[in-house]
């Protein structure tokens, strides 16, 4: 049975509820319980590892029997395992829920399979509702589960002709205030920000996430990658978090180390050498290109070598969104994994 308008609204609400939970070793999950005629009976969300899951949080607000014949709308597939808490699929079956609508499959080997368990018990199950929004909310957690590394965003600002700096290397204020504010919001939503040592020496970035002059409450950990030493008076030493230094070009090893530290979202700020190395290594889950209507010419390109020798090797992207930011334009894109034979895709 297709998802109806009431269920769709309930999923939007469940996504809002999910966002109240903390980012951590467990995903942010929200749940709404609807009566058979579409009234909201209860709402719940996951408050962090060791606490009840979203479905159980919502059910706990109802009298026994009150969820009989109800629909549960959940942002993640109800789990099927006993971890720190019991299986949500079973809790829903025992509560008499007759239908479950969820957004994303649980990728966990042990925790997955809840949908099948529900169906085996005669519950009607629909998946995929607002999966993109649910994915955006927990992209870091999903990447950590699937790939054992952080979700990685590579960002740069460029002139319309694809340059990241003028001939003398000066690069500040290519984009306008709206674009810069957008970058700071995205920094605040990341667990760590990476720059190369070249950028530390050239720009002396603070690597904080700022709302005007104030710091956002959540600050990403600064990560500095490369062989050259960071000067003792560099601005990054005044960051609220102690910087992590990686004197290596082995980016998979850096990603694995950050994963082990619990970092789920990495924001790569540049410069061009580091951004290019992440892309060349296949370690960019998302690209953010802030494009300013200015021309710089010269050879200070936004990206350097990304391992593309001929057009058949081009790194193709799919644009998720073009966002106007004052006079500038932000492209939010992700790599297209293209396994067609070379040259076939050129037409
Ligand atoms: C759900 N609803 O609200 C959440 C789920 O150790 P536990 O018991 O907390 O289980 C953690 C796993 O359960 C987590 O890795 C993920 O697969 C799933 N999270 N599942 O049905 C929820 N937070
Ligand atoms: Zn669960």
mmCIF file of C-alpha atoms in Angstrom, residues 7-336:
data_model
loop_
_atom_site.group_PDB
_atom_site.id
_atom_site.type_symbol
_atom_site.label_atom_id
_atom_site.label_comp_id
_atom_site.label_asym_id
_atom_site.label_seq_id
_atom_site.Cartn_x
_atom_site.Cartn_y
_atom_site.Cartn_z
ATOM 1 C CA UNK A 7 2.342 9.359 6.519
ATOM 2 C CA UNK A 8 4.482 11.667 4.395
ATOM 3 C CA UNK A 9 3.863 14.545 6.831
ATOM 4 C CA UNK A 10 4.588 12.232 9.735
ATOM 5 C CA UNK A 11 7.949 11.365 8.147
ATOM 6 C CA UNK A 12 8.839 15.066 7.908
ATOM 7 C CA UNK A 13 7.979 15.340 11.595
ATOM 8 C CA UNK A 14 9.987 12.207 12.420
ATOM 9 C CA UNK A 15 13.008 13.756 10.679
ATOM 10 C CA UNK A 16 12.656 16.889 12.834
ATOM 11 C CA UNK A 17 12.441 14.736 15.947
ATOM 12 C CA UNK A 18 15.468 12.693 14.878
ATOM 13 C CA UNK A 19 17.575 15.858 14.614
ATOM 14 C CA UNK A 20 17.009 16.507 18.344
ATOM 15 C CA UNK A 21 19.164 13.509 19.193
ATOM 16 C CA UNK A 22 22.947 13.724 19.471
ATOM 17 C CA UNK A 23 25.322 12.639 16.719
ATOM 18 C CA UNK A 24 27.376 9.761 18.051
ATOM 19 C CA UNK A 25 28.012 6.044 17.794
ATOM 20 C CA UNK A 26 24.279 5.539 17.233
ATOM 21 C CA UNK A 27 22.294 7.173 14.418
ATOM 22 C CA UNK A 28 19.814 9.985 14.968
ATOM 23 C CA UNK A 29 16.363 8.408 14.539
ATOM 24 C CA UNK A 30 12.828 9.786 14.925
ATOM 25 C CA UNK A 31 9.457 8.013 15.117
ATOM 26 C CA UNK A 32 5.802 9.046 14.956
ATOM 27 C CA UNK A 33 2.920 6.693 15.839
ATOM 28 C CA UNK A 34 -0.291 7.352 13.871
ATOM 29 C CA UNK A 35 -3.743 6.059 14.781
ATOM 30 C CA UNK A 36 -5.656 4.134 12.082
ATOM 31 C CA UNK A 37 -7.392 7.411 11.115
ATOM 32 C CA UNK A 38 -4.132 9.346 10.883
ATOM 33 C CA UNK A 39 -3.974 11.184 14.235
ATOM 34 C CA UNK A 40 -0.565 11.515 15.881
ATOM 35 C CA UNK A 41 -0.695 9.305 18.990
ATOM 36 C CA UNK A 42 2.928 9.658 20.090
ATOM 37 C CA UNK A 43 6.338 10.936 19.033
ATOM 38 C CA UNK A 44 9.783 9.754 19.976
ATOM 39 C CA UNK A 45 13.447 10.008 19.137
ATOM 40 C CA UNK A 46 16.695 8.342 20.035
ATOM 41 C CA UNK A 47 18.550 10.272 22.748
ATOM 42 C CA UNK A 48 21.905 8.538 22.224
ATOM 43 C CA UNK A 49 23.663 5.200 22.714
ATOM 44 C CA UNK A 50 22.402 3.217 25.681
ATOM 45 C CA UNK A 51 18.976 4.888 25.723
ATOM 46 C CA UNK A 52 15.759 3.488 24.171
ATOM 47 C CA UNK A 53 15.450 3.588 20.402
ATOM 48 C CA UNK A 54 13.074 6.067 18.766
ATOM 49 C CA UNK A 55 10.241 3.553 18.285
ATOM 50 C CA UNK A 56 10.399 2.395 21.905
ATOM 51 C CA UNK A 57 10.628 6.006 23.129
ATOM 52 C CA UNK A 58 7.408 6.775 21.219
ATOM 53 C CA UNK A 59 5.608 3.582 22.350
ATOM 54 C CA UNK A 60 6.547 4.281 25.985
ATOM 55 C CA UNK A 61 4.337 7.377 25.892
ATOM 56 C CA UNK A 62 1.229 5.274 25.122
ATOM 57 C CA UNK A 63 -1.039 3.251 27.392
ATOM 58 C CA UNK A 64 -0.850 -0.531 26.863
ATOM 59 C CA UNK A 65 -2.915 -1.492 23.808
ATOM 60 C CA UNK A 66 -3.104 2.077 22.500
ATOM 61 C CA UNK A 67 -0.911 1.321 19.477
ATOM 62 C CA UNK A 68 -3.113 -1.549 18.336
ATOM 63 C CA UNK A 69 -3.686 -1.206 14.568
ATOM 64 C CA UNK A 70 -1.467 1.904 14.487
ATOM 65 C CA UNK A 71 1.132 2.930 11.889
ATOM 66 C CA UNK A 72 4.717 3.628 12.957
ATOM 67 C CA UNK A 73 6.591 6.139 10.787
ATOM 68 C CA UNK A 74 10.349 5.869 11.438
ATOM 69 C CA UNK A 75 13.403 7.457 9.796
ATOM 70 C CA UNK A 76 15.443 4.214 9.952
ATOM 71 C CA UNK A 77 14.441 0.590 9.489
ATOM 72 C CA UNK A 78 13.423 -0.728 12.934
ATOM 73 C CA UNK A 79 16.274 -2.815 14.293
ATOM 74 C CA UNK A 80 16.208 -6.562 14.598
ATOM 75 C CA UNK A 81 18.894 -7.167 17.205
ATOM 76 C CA UNK A 82 19.502 -7.043 20.907
ATOM 77 C CA UNK A 83 22.289 -4.547 21.457
ATOM 78 C CA UNK A 84 22.263 -2.128 24.367
ATOM 79 C CA UNK A 85 18.444 -2.354 23.920
ATOM 80 C CA UNK A 86 16.052 -4.973 22.543
ATOM 81 C CA UNK A 87 14.832 -5.282 18.932
ATOM 82 C CA UNK A 88 12.424 -2.517 17.894
ATOM 83 C CA UNK A 89 10.793 -4.771 15.275
ATOM 84 C CA UNK A 90 9.638 -7.031 18.107
ATOM 85 C CA UNK A 91 8.500 -4.088 20.263
ATOM 86 C CA UNK A 92 6.345 -2.847 17.377
ATOM 87 C CA UNK A 93 4.875 -6.309 16.714
ATOM 88 C CA UNK A 94 4.093 -6.794 20.404
ATOM 89 C CA UNK A 95 2.436 -3.356 20.566
ATOM 90 C CA UNK A 96 0.074 -4.468 17.773
ATOM 91 C CA UNK A 97 1.307 -1.986 15.157
ATOM 92 C CA UNK A 98 -0.106 -3.055 11.784
ATOM 93 C CA UNK A 99 1.963 -0.875 9.437
ATOM 94 C CA UNK A 100 5.486 0.558 9.382
ATOM 95 C CA UNK A 101 6.751 3.276 7.011
ATOM 96 C CA UNK A 102 10.482 3.952 7.175
ATOM 97 C CA UNK A 103 13.033 5.975 5.212
ATOM 98 C CA UNK A 104 16.360 4.100 5.129
ATOM 99 C CA UNK A 105 17.467 0.488 5.476
ATOM 100 C CA UNK A 106 19.657 -0.201 8.507
ATOM 101 C CA UNK A 107 23.040 -1.199 6.984
ATOM 102 C CA UNK A 108 24.090 -3.090 10.128
ATOM 103 C CA UNK A 109 24.723 -6.810 9.663
ATOM 104 C CA UNK A 110 23.248 -7.656 13.073
ATOM 105 C CA UNK A 111 20.727 -4.830 13.399
ATOM 106 C CA UNK A 112 19.328 -5.043 9.832
ATOM 107 C CA UNK A 113 16.506 -7.335 8.773
ATOM 108 C CA UNK A 114 13.796 -5.652 10.845
ATOM 109 C CA UNK A 115 11.605 -5.103 7.782
ATOM 110 C CA UNK A 116 11.554 -8.816 7.020
ATOM 111 C CA UNK A 117 10.799 -9.660 10.631
ATOM 112 C CA UNK A 118 7.857 -7.227 10.617
ATOM 113 C CA UNK A 119 6.522 -8.612 7.331
ATOM 114 C CA UNK A 120 6.796 -12.174 8.626
ATOM 115 C CA UNK A 121 4.559 -11.080 11.497
ATOM 116 C CA UNK A 122 1.973 -9.740 9.027
ATOM 117 C CA UNK A 123 2.875 -6.039 9.372
ATOM 118 C CA UNK A 124 2.595 -3.961 6.163
ATOM 119 C CA UNK A 125 5.990 -2.330 5.495
ATOM 120 C CA UNK A 126 7.010 0.528 3.155
ATOM 121 C CA UNK A 127 10.580 1.788 2.791
ATOM 122 C CA UNK A 128 12.280 4.696 1.032
ATOM 123 C CA UNK A 129 9.976 7.533 2.099
ATOM 124 C CA UNK A 130 12.113 10.757 2.188
ATOM 125 C CA UNK A 131 15.222 8.633 2.025
ATOM 126 C CA UNK A 132 17.348 11.549 0.716
ATOM 127 C CA UNK A 133 16.567 13.777 3.689
ATOM 128 C CA UNK A 134 17.096 10.899 6.106
ATOM 129 C CA UNK A 135 20.394 10.123 4.395
ATOM 130 C CA UNK A 136 21.547 13.741 4.682
ATOM 131 C CA UNK A 137 20.810 13.679 8.424
ATOM 132 C CA UNK A 138 22.911 10.592 9.165
ATOM 133 C CA UNK A 139 25.384 10.518 6.252
ATOM 134 C CA UNK A 140 28.334 10.419 8.658
ATOM 135 C CA UNK A 141 26.949 7.482 10.609
ATOM 136 C CA UNK A 142 26.032 5.578 7.415
ATOM 137 C CA UNK A 143 29.505 6.056 5.903
ATOM 138 C CA UNK A 144 31.107 4.970 9.166
ATOM 139 C CA UNK A 145 28.965 1.803 9.146
ATOM 140 C CA UNK A 146 29.481 0.967 5.495
ATOM 141 C CA UNK A 147 33.057 2.059 4.846
ATOM 142 C CA UNK A 148 34.744 2.392 8.242
ATOM 143 C CA UNK A 149 35.760 5.992 7.580
ATOM 144 C CA UNK A 150 34.201 9.468 7.915
ATOM 145 C CA UNK A 151 31.817 10.931 5.361
ATOM 146 C CA UNK A 152 34.079 13.336 3.469
ATOM 147 C CA UNK A 153 33.078 16.672 1.928
ATOM 148 C CA UNK A 154 35.654 18.442 -0.245
ATOM 149 C CA UNK A 155 35.019 22.176 -0.522
ATOM 150 C CA UNK A 156 36.632 24.959 -2.495
ATOM 151 C CA UNK A 157 35.861 28.504 -3.603
ATOM 152 C CA UNK A 158 36.685 29.406 -7.185
ATOM 153 C CA UNK A 159 36.488 32.173 -9.718
ATOM 154 C CA UNK A 160 34.181 31.654 -12.684
ATOM 155 C CA UNK A 161 37.275 30.557 -14.623
ATOM 156 C CA UNK A 162 38.119 27.860 -12.076
ATOM 157 C CA UNK A 163 40.934 29.603 -10.184
ATOM 158 C CA UNK A 164 41.309 29.475 -6.412
ATOM 159 C CA UNK A 165 43.781 32.355 -6.031
ATOM 160 C CA UNK A 166 45.362 35.278 -7.871
ATOM 161 C CA UNK A 167 48.869 35.092 -9.337
ATOM 162 C CA UNK A 168 50.497 36.224 -6.052
ATOM 163 C CA UNK A 169 48.631 33.506 -4.110
ATOM 164 C CA UNK A 170 46.155 35.867 -2.411
ATOM 165 C CA UNK A 171 42.815 34.096 -2.168
ATOM 166 C CA UNK A 172 40.706 35.705 0.548
ATOM 167 C CA UNK A 173 37.255 37.011 -0.353
ATOM 168 C CA UNK A 174 36.786 35.354 -3.731
ATOM 169 C CA UNK A 175 33.192 34.691 -2.668
ATOM 170 C CA UNK A 176 30.800 37.025 -0.843
ATOM 171 C CA UNK A 177 29.395 37.080 2.717
ATOM 172 C CA UNK A 178 26.466 34.709 2.007
ATOM 173 C CA UNK A 179 28.808 32.029 0.671
ATOM 174 C CA UNK A 180 31.190 32.462 3.602
ATOM 175 C CA UNK A 181 28.316 32.196 6.108
ATOM 176 C CA UNK A 182 27.221 28.989 4.374
ATOM 177 C CA UNK A 183 30.743 27.554 4.755
ATOM 178 C CA UNK A 184 30.747 28.348 8.475
ATOM 179 C CA UNK A 185 27.381 26.614 9.006
ATOM 180 C CA UNK A 186 28.736 23.539 7.242
ATOM 181 C CA UNK A 187 31.948 23.648 9.274
ATOM 182 C CA UNK A 188 29.804 23.653 12.443
ATOM 183 C CA UNK A 189 27.932 20.564 11.206
ATOM 184 C CA UNK A 190 31.237 18.696 10.706
ATOM 185 C CA UNK A 191 33.250 16.815 13.299
ATOM 186 C CA UNK A 192 36.600 17.820 11.807
ATOM 187 C CA UNK A 193 38.053 20.242 9.233
ATOM 188 C CA UNK A 194 41.163 19.289 7.277
ATOM 189 C CA UNK A 195 43.654 21.612 5.608
ATOM 190 C CA UNK A 196 47.070 21.064 4.101
ATOM 191 C CA UNK A 197 50.179 22.547 5.650
ATOM 192 C CA UNK A 198 50.512 24.801 2.588
ATOM 193 C CA UNK A 199 47.213 26.466 3.493
ATOM 194 C CA UNK A 200 48.265 26.864 7.138
ATOM 195 C CA UNK A 201 51.447 28.644 6.001
ATOM 196 C CA UNK A 202 49.748 30.746 3.304
ATOM 197 C CA UNK A 203 46.465 31.757 5.008
ATOM 198 C CA UNK A 204 46.930 31.058 8.745
ATOM 199 C CA UNK A 205 43.270 29.926 9.044
ATOM 200 C CA UNK A 206 41.557 29.792 12.465
ATOM 201 C CA UNK A 207 39.523 26.712 11.370
ATOM 202 C CA UNK A 208 36.699 27.633 13.713
ATOM 203 C CA UNK A 209 33.008 27.719 12.741
ATOM 204 C CA UNK A 210 31.790 31.283 13.266
ATOM 205 C CA UNK A 211 28.373 32.930 13.276
ATOM 206 C CA UNK A 212 29.460 36.531 12.646
ATOM 207 C CA UNK A 213 32.075 37.110 15.347
ATOM 208 C CA UNK A 214 30.693 34.438 17.690
ATOM 209 C CA UNK A 215 31.728 30.805 17.695
ATOM 210 C CA UNK A 216 29.055 28.188 16.982
ATOM 211 C CA UNK A 217 28.550 25.929 20.038
ATOM 212 C CA UNK A 218 29.882 22.894 18.144
ATOM 213 C CA UNK A 219 33.400 23.291 16.842
ATOM 214 C CA UNK A 220 35.056 20.866 14.411
ATOM 215 C CA UNK A 221 38.441 19.443 15.346
ATOM 216 C CA UNK A 222 41.194 20.978 13.160
ATOM 217 C CA UNK A 223 43.173 18.419 11.168
ATOM 218 C CA UNK A 224 46.426 19.449 9.489
ATOM 219 C CA UNK A 225 47.860 17.170 6.827
ATOM 220 C CA UNK A 226 51.338 17.405 5.327
ATOM 221 C CA UNK A 227 55.017 17.376 5.996
ATOM 222 C CA UNK A 228 55.786 21.033 6.692
ATOM 223 C CA UNK A 229 55.721 22.149 10.345
ATOM 224 C CA UNK A 230 52.964 24.455 11.618
ATOM 225 C CA UNK A 231 54.438 27.631 13.168
ATOM 226 C CA UNK A 232 54.001 27.803 16.973
ATOM 227 C CA UNK A 233 52.105 31.104 16.690
ATOM 228 C CA UNK A 234 49.658 29.826 14.013
ATOM 229 C CA UNK A 235 45.999 30.800 14.611
ATOM 230 C CA UNK A 236 44.969 27.149 14.658
ATOM 231 C CA UNK A 237 46.736 26.763 18.029
ATOM 232 C CA UNK A 238 44.078 29.083 19.529
ATOM 233 C CA UNK A 239 41.254 26.780 18.312
ATOM 234 C CA UNK A 240 39.061 25.402 21.158
ATOM 235 C CA UNK A 241 40.181 21.880 20.168
ATOM 236 C CA UNK A 242 43.797 20.777 19.990
ATOM 237 C CA UNK A 243 44.686 20.234 16.320
ATOM 238 C CA UNK A 244 45.504 16.757 15.000
ATOM 239 C CA UNK A 245 48.640 16.630 12.853
ATOM 240 C CA UNK A 246 49.241 14.011 10.163
ATOM 241 C CA UNK A 247 52.710 14.098 8.672
ATOM 242 C CA UNK A 248 51.709 11.805 5.788
ATOM 243 C CA UNK A 249 50.105 11.702 2.350
ATOM 244 C CA UNK A 250 48.420 8.374 3.074
ATOM 245 C CA UNK A 251 44.861 9.683 3.110
ATOM 246 C CA UNK A 252 43.133 6.309 3.644
ATOM 247 C CA UNK A 253 45.284 5.953 6.786
ATOM 248 C CA UNK A 254 44.267 9.457 7.921
ATOM 249 C CA UNK A 255 40.593 8.607 7.299
ATOM 250 C CA UNK A 256 40.920 5.354 9.259
ATOM 251 C CA UNK A 257 42.593 7.170 12.167
ATOM 252 C CA UNK A 258 39.841 9.816 12.272
ATOM 253 C CA UNK A 259 37.215 7.050 12.168
ATOM 254 C CA UNK A 260 38.876 5.394 15.167
ATOM 255 C CA UNK A 261 38.560 8.725 17.006
ATOM 256 C CA UNK A 262 34.793 8.752 16.351
ATOM 257 C CA UNK A 263 34.900 11.453 13.656
ATOM 258 C CA UNK A 264 31.989 10.832 11.267
ATOM 259 C CA UNK A 265 32.009 13.990 9.150
ATOM 260 C CA UNK A 266 35.185 15.447 7.691
ATOM 261 C CA UNK A 267 35.161 18.796 5.883
ATOM 262 C CA UNK A 268 38.198 19.213 3.622
ATOM 263 C CA UNK A 269 38.904 22.927 3.144
ATOM 264 C CA UNK A 270 41.918 22.845 0.899
ATOM 265 C CA UNK A 271 44.083 24.034 -0.499
ATOM 266 C CA UNK A 272 44.056 22.712 -4.051
ATOM 267 C CA UNK A 273 46.734 20.067 -3.412
ATOM 268 C CA UNK A 274 44.905 18.480 -0.490
ATOM 269 C CA UNK A 275 41.467 18.727 -2.154
ATOM 270 C CA UNK A 276 42.896 17.110 -5.289
ATOM 271 C CA UNK A 277 44.545 14.329 -3.286
ATOM 272 C CA UNK A 278 41.241 13.442 -1.589
ATOM 273 C CA UNK A 279 39.468 13.383 -4.957
ATOM 274 C CA UNK A 280 42.254 11.374 -6.624
ATOM 275 C CA UNK A 281 42.075 8.835 -3.778
ATOM 276 C CA UNK A 282 38.324 8.389 -4.297
ATOM 277 C CA UNK A 283 37.761 9.853 -0.835
ATOM 278 C CA UNK A 284 35.254 12.589 -1.675
ATOM 279 C CA UNK A 285 31.655 11.658 -0.917
ATOM 280 C CA UNK A 286 30.473 15.171 -1.657
ATOM 281 C CA UNK A 287 31.935 18.158 -3.461
ATOM 282 C CA UNK A 288 31.013 21.761 -2.658
ATOM 283 C CA UNK A 289 32.171 24.283 -5.258
ATOM 284 C CA UNK A 290 31.453 27.920 -4.385
ATOM 285 C CA UNK A 291 31.626 29.766 -7.699
ATOM 286 C CA UNK A 292 32.095 33.543 -7.710
ATOM 287 C CA UNK A 293 31.466 35.804 -10.738
ATOM 288 C CA UNK A 294 35.048 36.993 -10.912
ATOM 289 C CA UNK A 295 37.897 36.189 -13.275
ATOM 290 C CA UNK A 296 41.442 35.566 -12.046
ATOM 291 C CA UNK A 297 43.255 33.906 -14.931
ATOM 292 C CA UNK A 298 46.689 32.489 -14.298
ATOM 293 C CA UNK A 299 47.659 29.052 -13.125
ATOM 294 C CA UNK A 300 46.367 28.896 -9.511
ATOM 295 C CA UNK A 301 43.667 26.359 -10.262
ATOM 296 C CA UNK A 302 41.047 25.187 -7.771
ATOM 297 C CA UNK A 303 42.228 21.609 -8.378
ATOM 298 C CA UNK A 304 45.587 20.322 -9.502
ATOM 299 C CA UNK A 305 46.301 16.740 -10.534
ATOM 300 C CA UNK A 306 43.413 14.398 -9.766
ATOM 301 C CA UNK A 307 44.754 11.541 -11.872
ATOM 302 C CA UNK A 308 42.743 12.345 -14.991
ATOM 303 C CA UNK A 309 44.961 11.896 -18.061
ATOM 304 C CA UNK A 310 42.288 11.751 -20.739
ATOM 305 C CA UNK A 311 38.630 12.667 -20.997
ATOM 306 C CA UNK A 312 37.483 9.086 -20.547
ATOM 307 C CA UNK A 313 38.892 9.225 -17.009
ATOM 308 C CA UNK A 314 37.041 12.432 -16.089
ATOM 309 C CA UNK A 315 35.513 12.326 -12.607
ATOM 310 C CA UNK A 316 31.855 12.715 -13.353
ATOM 311 C CA UNK A 317 29.598 14.274 -10.734
ATOM 312 C CA UNK A 318 25.863 14.442 -10.271
ATOM 313 C CA UNK A 319 24.655 17.790 -8.936
ATOM 314 C CA UNK A 320 22.267 17.418 -6.017
ATOM 315 C CA UNK A 321 21.580 21.133 -5.779
ATOM 316 C CA UNK A 322 22.600 24.478 -7.274
ATOM 317 C CA UNK A 323 22.276 27.031 -4.466
ATOM 318 C CA UNK A 324 22.379 30.779 -5.204
ATOM 319 C CA UNK A 325 24.217 32.618 -2.408
ATOM 320 C CA UNK A 326 24.080 36.356 -3.090
ATOM 321 C CA UNK A 327 26.103 36.878 -6.286
ATOM 322 C CA UNK A 328 27.722 33.451 -5.965
ATOM 323 C CA UNK A 329 26.545 29.952 -6.814
ATOM 324 C CA UNK A 330 27.164 26.791 -4.804
ATOM 325 C CA UNK A 331 27.219 23.433 -6.575
ATOM 326 C CA UNK A 332 26.554 20.510 -4.224
ATOM 327 C CA UNK A 333 27.522 17.347 -6.059
ATOM 328 C CA UNK A 334 28.514 13.752 -5.531
ATOM 329 C CA UNK A 335 30.709 11.484 -7.655
ATOM 330 C CA UNK A 336 29.012 9.239 -10.160
#
